[in-house]
Amino acid sequence: MSATLMPGLERRLKAEISGEVGFDRFTRGRYATDASHYQIMPLGVVMPRTVADAGRAMTLAREEGVSVLARGGGTSQSGQTVNRSLVVDCSKYLNRVLDLDVAGRRCAVEPGIVLDDLNRALKPHGLWFPVDVSTASRATIGGMVGNNSCGARSLRYGNTRENVTAIDAILADGRTSRFGPAARDLSDVAPTLRPLAAELLAIGAREADEIEARFPKVQRRVGGYNLDALLPGRNDLNLAHILVGSEGTLGFSTRIELKLSPLLGRRAVGACHFGGFYDAMEAAQHIVKLAPIAVELVDRTMIALARDIAIFRPTVEQFVRGDPDAVLLVEFADDDWDENLRRLKRLAALMGDLGFAWGKEGAQRGGVVEVLDPKLQGAITEVRTAGLNIMMSMKEEGKPISFVEDCAVPLAHLADYTARLTEVFEKHGTRGTWYAHASVGCLHVRPVLNLRLDKDKAAMRAIAEEAFAMVRDYKGSHSGEHGDGIVRSEFHEMMFGSRLVRAFEHVKDRFDPTGLLNPGKIVRAPKFDDRANFRYGPGYHGEPMAMALDWSAYPGAGGGFQGAVEMCNNNGACRALAGGVMCPSYRVTREERDVTRGRANTLRLAITGQLGPDAFTSDEMAETLRLCVSCKACRRECPTGVDMARMKVEVLSARVEKYGLSLHDRLVGYLPRYAPYAARLSWLLNLRNALPGAAVLSEAVAGFSARRTLPRWRSDWFKDSEFHSLPRRAGEGGEEEAARNEAATLAPSRSRDARSCSPVSGGGEKDVVLFADTFNRYFERENLDAALAVLVAAGYRVHVATPADGAARPLCCGRTFLSIGRVDEARKESERTLAALAPFAARGVPVVGLEPSCILGFRDEIPAIVKDERADALAANALLLEEFLAREAKAGRLALPLAPLAKRAVVHGHCHQKSFDALAPVETVLKLVPGLAVDTIESSCCGMAGAFGYAADTIDASLAMGELSLLPAVRKAPDDAIVVADGTSCRHQIHDGTGREAMHVARVLEASLLAGKVRVRGAD
Ligand SMILES: Cc1cc2nc3c(=O)[nH]c(=O)nc-3n(C[C@H](O)[C@H](O)[C@H](O)COP(=O)(O)OP(=O)(O)OC[C@H]3O[C@@H](n4cnc5c(N)ncnc54)[C@H](O)[C@@H]3O)c2cc1C
Ligand code: SF4
Ligand code: SF4
């Protein structure tokens, strides 16, 4: 399956460097794309452990006649990070801060460090690297230097170039040189570099007139080489600036020295409203005179998108007044707070002078909404980003394509430019949504095109030519922050003229005469619309496939599976190393293979036949998905909603069909089927955890790690048949049990058996169905007992869900079967569950449960495997206990006699709770307990993820995931804090990792009820 193109180079690299080397098709495929619409298969991939490794890799590549492509996060939008080269990925190992001079506000870093990581390290010192690109969570400093990246606040801080002081780079001849500040006579430049530096200065001098005449005079010019840095007469010569923005074509950066800035203080934001888009663009040139640090545009489409989303609506309501066509968010950040307030007043006055007033109609309706609350300011930033992401998440084959998105024009022309470009789009039958940086005249816009169609490809060229001609006429820049890559290098002649393009070539040839470094970018580029370089190139098509789940919301082969996979646009948000919860496996391994993007790319290449026959069911594919814990974080946090957990089910299903099941998978998947028998043998099976050697045997025979205890079987498991009488907890009695029973007597009815309550006639306002899942039923029945006690105490008539066919085997959601790829068996379980629950759900009776992955599966997987209205009804009525109680409390229908219990609860949310926005209700109901302060741990997946944490081949990743944030946070929690975790496996991981017992929220509420009862009795 794996075709190695360069066996000699691969062998030498493996022998001579300490870093990782991958030449197989799957690895190369994962490095064939960046965030542009291009795709070029590289020849191999290296992850150097040291700078020496990187140097050696370059030497070997040169000797074998192969070019080299440096790579950071691979988030470039212009195709500069794809090539038929040896890719050298700096992000995994070359990511250290090498030196920090706080007083001098400088630092030196390796190229692979991510901007957010660097800023986290600088924050305690009151400093930051202020080039705040939107991709800060995954963009590396090496990549930012490569692209001369620009942040939203470039008006104050400049671009990357203005913030880089020196670069150590390996050049094409293998020598390392230091590029930095230099005297004009080059007397302070190393003798080895002096000839090159002298020639560069000569080019600058020779082309001075042309540079003066042709280089756009806008701040946002990142295209071409920075010849303007070489102009004679400048007394700030810095040779590093010729490398900035050179897209890896001149040298390989190994050490980058940066200028740092003090952290921003409080900011004042004015949201300027405009009745017309043109007027907003026209106003930008006047607004910047008030010296804001940013002016960001949000247009009507963005506002509408944000208003449609429940979590963003409240934010929009707070800063958007009425129905504007555009809002400019103007940010002031002077050190003097009063000065910021004065500028806001001046902003309001300016809007008035420009003729805008709230009382007017049409384009002149407008004014300023002041936003001073930092929280709201943060929320607005999130809305802005999310709005763009939603635009990117259209499911059709046509997508917003970035190629003219990066133009910057002088502010005086901004209004005309945007109006004319809108007309160009219309002429070519498309449209675009505008966003980004009005302050510097750089407005991003992406027309929607389907690059598989010849007509759209032709439209792309026509739009590009018309747009770039317009930008040239306005003396603007066609590359405003995203760089040249493949998409804009072709047009340099049009922007800079042929003389300067020859000068660019001269620079390239002097640095890199043999074309070792990222050839075909900036100079001698291929045609930007050559389909051979497109992600959806000639012959691209999905193979027909029968899928196990429903993908009909998407286009393409496999009933839409292809379209779902193609939703990944490579923006790299899943590579964030902190904040949010996506993607835990990447946070542990830092491998492109183990991130959502790498998985989506591998799937896309596999189903379109680009990884050889049978790639979808191959071992390499299984390996690609092995560490995916199906946490569903990507489903929520990926800007385009890539749902890898669901895609993994397809691969597992196809592999099971082909290879059958291992014993390990059988034991995991079929648990609900054998559990009633196993529970009867609990004394025997529990010996696995007690007898020396038994655990080792279970690892050898069934793949369960000997380093984990397995869940304890209970002989007193939760039996449906008990629910003609009161719930009883094993080993419990006396005062507490009496209190529990008394609470239970508060129930309006003692009927708790679904069979005893006809769904047709019995469902009333206070009815609720309790679904007992397999895990709580057999291993932790006290949670179910607690839930019953709470519901009954709150006055609900509880029906315990039992099979409609009267069979003895309890109901099951089918999750364990999905986790091993047995979708057919999961469907059978779902059908049974639907037969029992759908009649209740159809009448609006809430179906309440405890285990997040089971209950949220009623909303997610069951409708994807059983397509009918019963599944939809269940999805609409299935609630976690805390969701139900929070809803009832909000409606004023919940009266629980809760008593103080502890001072603090520390909550860990199950991944699926986070994915389905179902964590807040846990906090809400815990706060019902008097005096209980609730802290939620900022945790990603706990690492257990069902059977993942038990398996011998994944236990190390499981433990590492736990250590990312959850386990350290639990260890730090005060001894008397209650640790709350609703997931069975989360509780197990917390126990194993910290020795502390976490509780389901149901038990916290029950304990609080009991505390009240005991107190009342005591008073008696
Ligand atoms: C949704 C989205 C939003 C974005 N927003 C912004 C924004 O606000 N501002 C902005 O400027 N850009 C933005 N970008 C573009 C991109 O994210 C930035 O340019 C980013 O800085 C690239 O960093 P990276 O680590 O991903 O670089 P990569 O794509 O990996 O590399 C970029 C270039 O640098 C070169 N390079 C990498 N490492 C080295 C090295 N060690 N030595 C020499 N050359 C090297 C590469 O060869 C390549 O040519 C955005 C992109 C996306 C997808
Ligand atoms: S999976 Fe989502 S977040 Fe990751 S790169 Fe693809 S689109 Fe971006
Ligand atoms: S489901 Fe979780 S582990 Fe799997 S790709 Fe998505 S975020 Fe990563």
CSV table of N, CA, C and O in Angstrom, one decimal, residues 641-715:
chain,number,residue,atom,x,y,z
A,641,GLY,N,-17.6,22.1,11.3
A,641,GLY,CA,-18.4,21.0,11.9
A,641,GLY,C,-18.0,19.6,11.5
A,641,GLY,O,-18.8,18.7,11.4
A,642,VAL,N,-16.7,19.4,11.2
A,642,VAL,CA,-16.3,18.1,10.8
A,642,VAL,C,-16.5,17.2,12.1
A,642,VAL,O,-16.1,17.5,13.2
A,643,ASP,N,-17.2,16.1,11.8
A,643,ASP,CA,-17.6,15.2,13.0
A,643,ASP,C,-16.9,13.9,12.9
A,643,ASP,O,-17.4,12.9,12.3
A,644,MET,N,-15.7,13.9,13.4
A,644,MET,CA,-14.8,12.7,13.2
A,644,MET,C,-15.3,11.5,13.9
A,644,MET,O,-15.1,10.4,13.5
A,645,ALA,N,-16.0,11.7,15.1
A,645,ALA,CA,-16.4,10.5,15.8
A,645,ALA,C,-17.4,9.7,15.0
A,645,ALA,O,-17.3,8.5,14.9
A,646,ARG,N,-18.2,10.4,14.3
A,646,ARG,CA,-19.2,9.7,13.4
A,646,ARG,C,-18.5,9.1,12.2
A,646,ARG,O,-18.8,8.0,11.8
A,647,MET,N,-17.5,9.8,11.7
A,647,MET,CA,-16.7,9.2,10.5
A,647,MET,C,-16.0,7.9,11.0
A,647,MET,O,-15.8,7.0,10.2
A,648,LYS,N,-15.5,8.0,12.2
A,648,LYS,CA,-14.8,6.8,12.7
A,648,LYS,C,-15.6,5.6,12.7
A,648,LYS,O,-15.2,4.5,12.4
A,649,VAL,N,-16.9,5.8,13.0
A,649,VAL,CA,-17.8,4.6,13.0
A,649,VAL,C,-17.9,3.9,11.6
A,649,VAL,O,-17.9,2.7,11.5
A,650,GLU,N,-17.8,4.8,10.6
A,650,GLU,CA,-17.9,4.2,9.2
A,650,GLU,C,-16.6,3.3,9.0
A,650,GLU,O,-16.7,2.3,8.4
A,651,VAL,N,-15.5,3.8,9.4
A,651,VAL,CA,-14.2,3.1,9.1
A,651,VAL,C,-14.3,1.8,9.9
A,651,VAL,O,-14.0,0.7,9.4
A,652,LEU,N,-14.7,1.9,11.2
A,652,LEU,CA,-14.8,0.7,12.0
A,652,LEU,C,-15.7,-0.3,11.4
A,652,LEU,O,-15.4,-1.5,11.3
A,653,SER,N,-16.8,0.2,11.0
A,653,SER,CA,-17.9,-0.7,10.4
A,653,SER,C,-17.3,-1.4,9.2
A,653,SER,O,-17.5,-2.6,9.0
A,654,ALA,N,-16.6,-0.6,8.3
A,654,ALA,CA,-16.1,-1.3,7.1
A,654,ALA,C,-15.0,-2.3,7.4
A,654,ALA,O,-14.9,-3.4,6.8
A,655,ARG,N,-14.3,-2.0,8.4
A,655,ARG,CA,-13.2,-3.0,8.8
A,655,ARG,C,-13.8,-4.2,9.5
A,655,ARG,O,-13.3,-5.3,9.2
A,656,VAL,N,-14.8,-4.0,10.3
A,656,VAL,CA,-15.4,-5.2,10.9
A,656,VAL,C,-16.0,-6.1,9.8
A,656,VAL,O,-15.9,-7.4,9.9
A,657,GLU,N,-16.6,-5.5,8.8
A,657,GLU,CA,-17.2,-6.3,7.7
A,657,GLU,C,-16.1,-7.1,7.1
A,657,GLU,O,-16.3,-8.3,6.7
A,658,LYS,N,-14.9,-6.5,6.9
A,658,LYS,CA,-13.9,-7.2,6.2
A,658,LYS,C,-13.1,-8.2,7.1
A,658,LYS,O,-12.8,-9.3,6.6
A,659,TYR,N,-12.8,-7.8,8.3
A,659,TYR,CA,-11.9,-8.6,9.1
A,659,TYR,C,-12.5,-9.3,10.3
A,659,TYR,O,-11.9,-10.0,11.0
A,660,GLY,N,-13.8,-8.9,10.6
A,660,GLY,CA,-14.4,-9.5,11.8
A,660,GLY,C,-13.9,-8.8,13.1
A,660,GLY,O,-13.2,-7.7,13.0
A,661,LEU,N,-14.3,-9.3,14.2
A,661,LEU,CA,-14.0,-8.6,15.5
A,661,LEU,C,-12.9,-9.4,16.3
A,661,LEU,O,-12.8,-10.6,16.3
A,662,SER,N,-12.1,-8.6,17.0
A,662,SER,CA,-11.2,-9.2,17.9
A,662,SER,C,-11.9,-9.6,19.2
A,662,SER,O,-13.0,-9.1,19.5
A,663,LEU,N,-11.3,-10.4,20.1
A,663,LEU,CA,-11.9,-10.8,21.3
A,663,LEU,C,-12.1,-9.5,22.2
A,663,LEU,O,-13.2,-9.3,22.8
A,664,HIS,N,-11.1,-8.6,22.2
A,664,HIS,CA,-11.2,-7.4,22.9
A,664,HIS,C,-12.5,-6.6,22.5
A,664,HIS,O,-13.3,-6.2,23.4
A,665,ASP,N,-12.6,-6.4,21.2
A,665,ASP,CA,-13.8,-5.7,20.7
A,665,ASP,C,-15.1,-6.4,21.1
A,665,ASP,O,-16.1,-5.7,21.4
A,666,ARG,N,-15.1,-7.7,21.0
A,666,ARG,CA,-16.3,-8.4,21.3
A,666,ARG,C,-16.7,-8.2,22.7
A,666,ARG,O,-17.9,-7.9,23.1
A,667,LEU,N,-15.7,-8.2,23.6
A,667,LEU,CA,-16.0,-8.0,25.1
A,667,LEU,C,-16.5,-6.6,25.3
A,667,LEU,O,-17.3,-6.4,26.2
A,668,VAL,N,-15.9,-5.6,24.6
A,668,VAL,CA,-16.4,-4.3,24.8
A,668,VAL,C,-17.8,-4.1,24.2
A,668,VAL,O,-18.7,-3.6,24.8
A,669,GLY,N,-17.9,-4.5,22.9
A,669,GLY,CA,-19.2,-4.2,22.2
A,669,GLY,C,-20.4,-4.9,22.7
A,669,GLY,O,-21.5,-4.3,22.9
A,670,TYR,N,-20.2,-6.2,23.1
A,670,TYR,CA,-21.3,-7.0,23.4
A,670,TYR,C,-21.7,-6.9,24.9
A,670,TYR,O,-22.5,-7.7,25.4
A,671,LEU,N,-21.0,-6.0,25.6
A,671,LEU,CA,-21.3,-5.9,27.1
A,671,LEU,C,-22.8,-5.9,27.5
A,671,LEU,O,-23.2,-6.6,28.4
A,672,PRO,N,-23.6,-5.1,26.8
A,672,PRO,CA,-25.0,-5.1,27.2
A,672,PRO,C,-25.7,-6.4,27.1
A,672,PRO,O,-26.6,-6.7,27.8
A,673,ARG,N,-25.2,-7.3,26.1
A,673,ARG,CA,-25.8,-8.6,25.9
A,673,ARG,C,-25.4,-9.6,27.0
A,673,ARG,O,-26.2,-10.4,27.4
A,674,TYR,N,-24.1,-9.6,27.4
A,674,TYR,CA,-23.7,-10.6,28.4
A,674,TYR,C,-23.8,-10.1,29.8
A,674,TYR,O,-23.6,-10.8,30.7
A,675,ALA,N,-24.0,-8.8,30.0
A,675,ALA,CA,-23.9,-8.2,31.3
A,675,ALA,C,-24.9,-8.9,32.3
A,675,ALA,O,-24.5,-9.2,33.5
A,676,PRO,N,-26.1,-9.2,32.0
A,676,PRO,CA,-27.0,-9.9,33.0
A,676,PRO,C,-26.4,-11.2,33.5
A,676,PRO,O,-26.6,-11.5,34.7
A,677,TYR,N,-25.7,-11.9,32.6
A,677,TYR,CA,-25.1,-13.2,33.1
A,677,TYR,C,-23.8,-12.9,33.9
A,677,TYR,O,-23.5,-13.5,34.9
A,678,ALA,N,-23.0,-11.9,33.4
A,678,ALA,CA,-21.8,-11.6,34.0
A,678,ALA,C,-22.1,-11.1,35.5
A,678,ALA,O,-21.3,-11.4,36.4
A,679,ALA,N,-23.1,-10.3,35.6
A,679,ALA,CA,-23.4,-9.8,36.9
A,679,ALA,C,-23.7,-10.9,37.9
A,679,ALA,O,-23.3,-10.8,39.1
A,680,ARG,N,-24.2,-12.0,37.4
A,680,ARG,CA,-24.5,-13.1,38.3
A,680,ARG,C,-23.2,-13.8,38.8
A,680,ARG,O,-23.1,-14.4,39.8
A,681,LEU,N,-22.2,-13.6,38.0
A,681,LEU,CA,-20.8,-14.2,38.3
A,681,LEU,C,-19.9,-13.1,38.8
A,681,LEU,O,-18.7,-13.2,38.7
A,682,SER,N,-20.5,-12.1,39.4
A,682,SER,CA,-19.6,-10.9,39.8
A,682,SER,C,-18.4,-11.3,40.6
A,682,SER,O,-17.3,-10.9,40.5
A,683,TRP,N,-18.7,-12.2,41.6
A,683,TRP,CA,-17.6,-12.7,42.5
A,683,TRP,C,-16.4,-13.2,41.8
A,683,TRP,O,-15.3,-13.0,42.1
A,684,LEU,N,-16.8,-13.9,40.7
A,684,LEU,CA,-15.7,-14.6,39.9
A,684,LEU,C,-15.0,-13.6,39.0
A,684,LEU,O,-13.8,-13.4,39.0
A,685,LEU,N,-15.8,-12.7,38.3
A,685,LEU,CA,-15.2,-11.8,37.4
A,685,LEU,C,-14.4,-10.7,38.1
A,685,LEU,O,-13.4,-10.2,37.6
A,686,ASN,N,-14.8,-10.4,39.3
A,686,ASN,CA,-14.1,-9.3,40.0
A,686,ASN,C,-12.7,-9.8,40.5
A,686,ASN,O,-11.9,-9.0,40.9
A,687,LEU,N,-12.5,-11.1,40.4
A,687,LEU,CA,-11.1,-11.6,40.8
A,687,LEU,C,-10.1,-11.1,39.8
A,687,LEU,O,-8.9,-11.0,40.2
A,688,ARG,N,-10.5,-10.7,38.6
A,688,ARG,CA,-9.6,-10.1,37.6
A,688,ARG,C,-8.8,-8.9,38.3
A,688,ARG,O,-7.6,-8.7,38.0
A,689,ASN,N,-9.5,-8.1,39.1
A,689,ASN,CA,-8.8,-7.0,39.7
A,689,ASN,C,-8.1,-7.4,41.0
A,689,ASN,O,-7.3,-6.6,41.5
A,690,ALA,N,-8.4,-8.6,41.5
A,690,ALA,CA,-7.8,-8.9,42.9
A,690,ALA,C,-6.7,-9.9,42.8
A,690,ALA,O,-5.7,-9.8,43.5
A,691,LEU,N,-6.8,-10.9,41.9
A,691,LEU,CA,-5.8,-12.0,41.9
A,691,LEU,C,-4.6,-11.6,41.2
A,691,LEU,O,-4.6,-11.0,40.1
A,692,PRO,N,-3.4,-11.8,41.8
A,692,PRO,CA,-2.2,-11.5,41.2
A,692,PRO,C,-2.1,-12.3,39.8
A,692,PRO,O,-2.4,-13.5,39.8
A,693,GLY,N,-1.7,-11.6,38.8
A,693,GLY,CA,-1.5,-12.3,37.5
A,693,GLY,C,-2.8,-12.3,36.7
A,693,GLY,O,-2.7,-12.4,35.4
A,694,ALA,N,-3.9,-12.1,37.2
A,694,ALA,CA,-5.2,-12.1,36.4
A,694,ALA,C,-5.2,-11.0,35.5
A,694,ALA,O,-5.6,-11.1,34.3
A,695,ALA,N,-4.8,-9.8,35.9
A,695,ALA,CA,-4.8,-8.7,35.1
A,695,ALA,C,-3.8,-8.9,33.9
A,695,ALA,O,-4.1,-8.5,32.7
A,696,VAL,N,-2.7,-9.4,34.2
A,696,VAL,CA,-1.7,-9.7,33.1
A,696,VAL,C,-2.3,-10.6,32.1
A,696,VAL,O,-2.1,-10.4,30.9
A,697,LEU,N,-3.0,-11.6,32.6
A,697,LEU,CA,-3.6,-12.6,31.7
A,697,LEU,C,-4.6,-11.9,30.8
A,697,LEU,O,-4.7,-12.2,29.6
A,698,SER,N,-5.4,-11.0,31.5
A,698,SER,CA,-6.5,-10.4,30.7
A,698,SER,C,-5.9,-9.5,29.6
A,698,SER,O,-6.5,-9.2,28.6
A,699,GLU,N,-4.7,-8.9,29.9
A,699,GLU,CA,-4.0,-8.1,28.9
A,699,GLU,C,-3.5,-9.0,27.7
A,699,GLU,O,-3.7,-8.7,26.5
A,700,ALA,N,-2.9,-10.2,28.1
A,700,ALA,CA,-2.4,-11.1,27.1
A,700,ALA,C,-3.5,-11.6,26.2
A,700,ALA,O,-3.4,-11.7,25.0
A,701,VAL,N,-4.6,-12.0,26.8
A,701,VAL,CA,-5.7,-12.7,26.1
A,701,VAL,C,-6.6,-11.7,25.4
A,701,VAL,O,-7.1,-11.9,24.3
A,702,ALA,N,-7.0,-10.7,26.1
A,702,ALA,CA,-8.1,-9.8,25.6
A,702,ALA,C,-7.7,-8.4,25.4
A,702,ALA,O,-8.6,-7.6,25.0
A,703,GLY,N,-6.5,-8.0,25.7
A,703,GLY,CA,-6.0,-6.7,25.4
A,703,GLY,C,-6.5,-5.6,26.3
A,703,GLY,O,-6.4,-4.4,26.0
A,704,PHE,N,-6.9,-6.0,27.5
A,704,PHE,CA,-7.3,-5.0,28.6
A,704,PHE,C,-6.0,-4.8,29.4
A,704,PHE,O,-5.4,-5.7,30.0
A,705,SER,N,-5.6,-3.5,29.5
A,705,SER,CA,-4.3,-3.2,30.1
A,705,SER,C,-4.3,-3.7,31.6
A,705,SER,O,-5.2,-3.5,32.3
A,706,ALA,N,-3.1,-4.3,31.9
A,706,ALA,CA,-3.0,-4.8,33.3
A,706,ALA,C,-2.8,-3.7,34.3
A,706,ALA,O,-2.9,-3.8,35.5
A,707,ARG,N,-2.6,-2.5,33.7
A,707,ARG,CA,-2.4,-1.3,34.6
A,707,ARG,C,-3.7,-0.7,35.0
A,707,ARG,O,-3.7,0.3,35.7
A,708,ARG,N,-4.8,-1.2,34.5
A,708,ARG,CA,-6.1,-0.6,34.9
A,708,ARG,C,-6.9,-1.7,35.7
A,708,ARG,O,-6.9,-2.8,35.3
A,709,THR,N,-7.6,-1.2,36.7
A,709,THR,CA,-8.7,-2.1,37.2
A,709,THR,C,-9.9,-2.0,36.2
A,709,THR,O,-10.0,-1.0,35.5
A,710,LEU,N,-10.6,-3.1,36.1
A,710,LEU,CA,-11.8,-3.0,35.3
A,710,LEU,C,-13.0,-2.7,36.2
A,710,LEU,O,-12.9,-2.8,37.4
A,711,PRO,N,-14.1,-2.1,35.6
A,711,PRO,CA,-15.2,-1.8,36.5
A,711,PRO,C,-15.7,-3.0,37.3
A,711,PRO,O,-15.7,-4.1,36.8
A,712,ARG,N,-16.1,-2.8,38.5
A,712,ARG,CA,-16.6,-3.9,39.4
A,712,ARG,C,-18.0,-4.3,39.1
A,712,ARG,O,-18.9,-3.5,39.1
A,713,TRP,N,-18.2,-5.6,38.8
A,713,TRP,CA,-19.5,-6.1,38.6
A,713,TRP,C,-20.3,-6.1,40.0
A,713,TRP,O,-19.7,-6.3,41.0
A,714,ARG,N,-21.6,-5.9,40.0
A,714,ARG,CA,-22.4,-5.8,41.2
A,714,ARG,C,-23.4,-6.9,41.1
A,714,ARG,O,-24.1,-7.1,40.1
A,715,SER,N,-23.6,-7.7,42.2
A,715,SER,CA,-24.6,-8.7,42.3
A,715,SER,C,-26.0,-8.0,42.5
A,715,SER,O,-27.0,-8.5,42.1
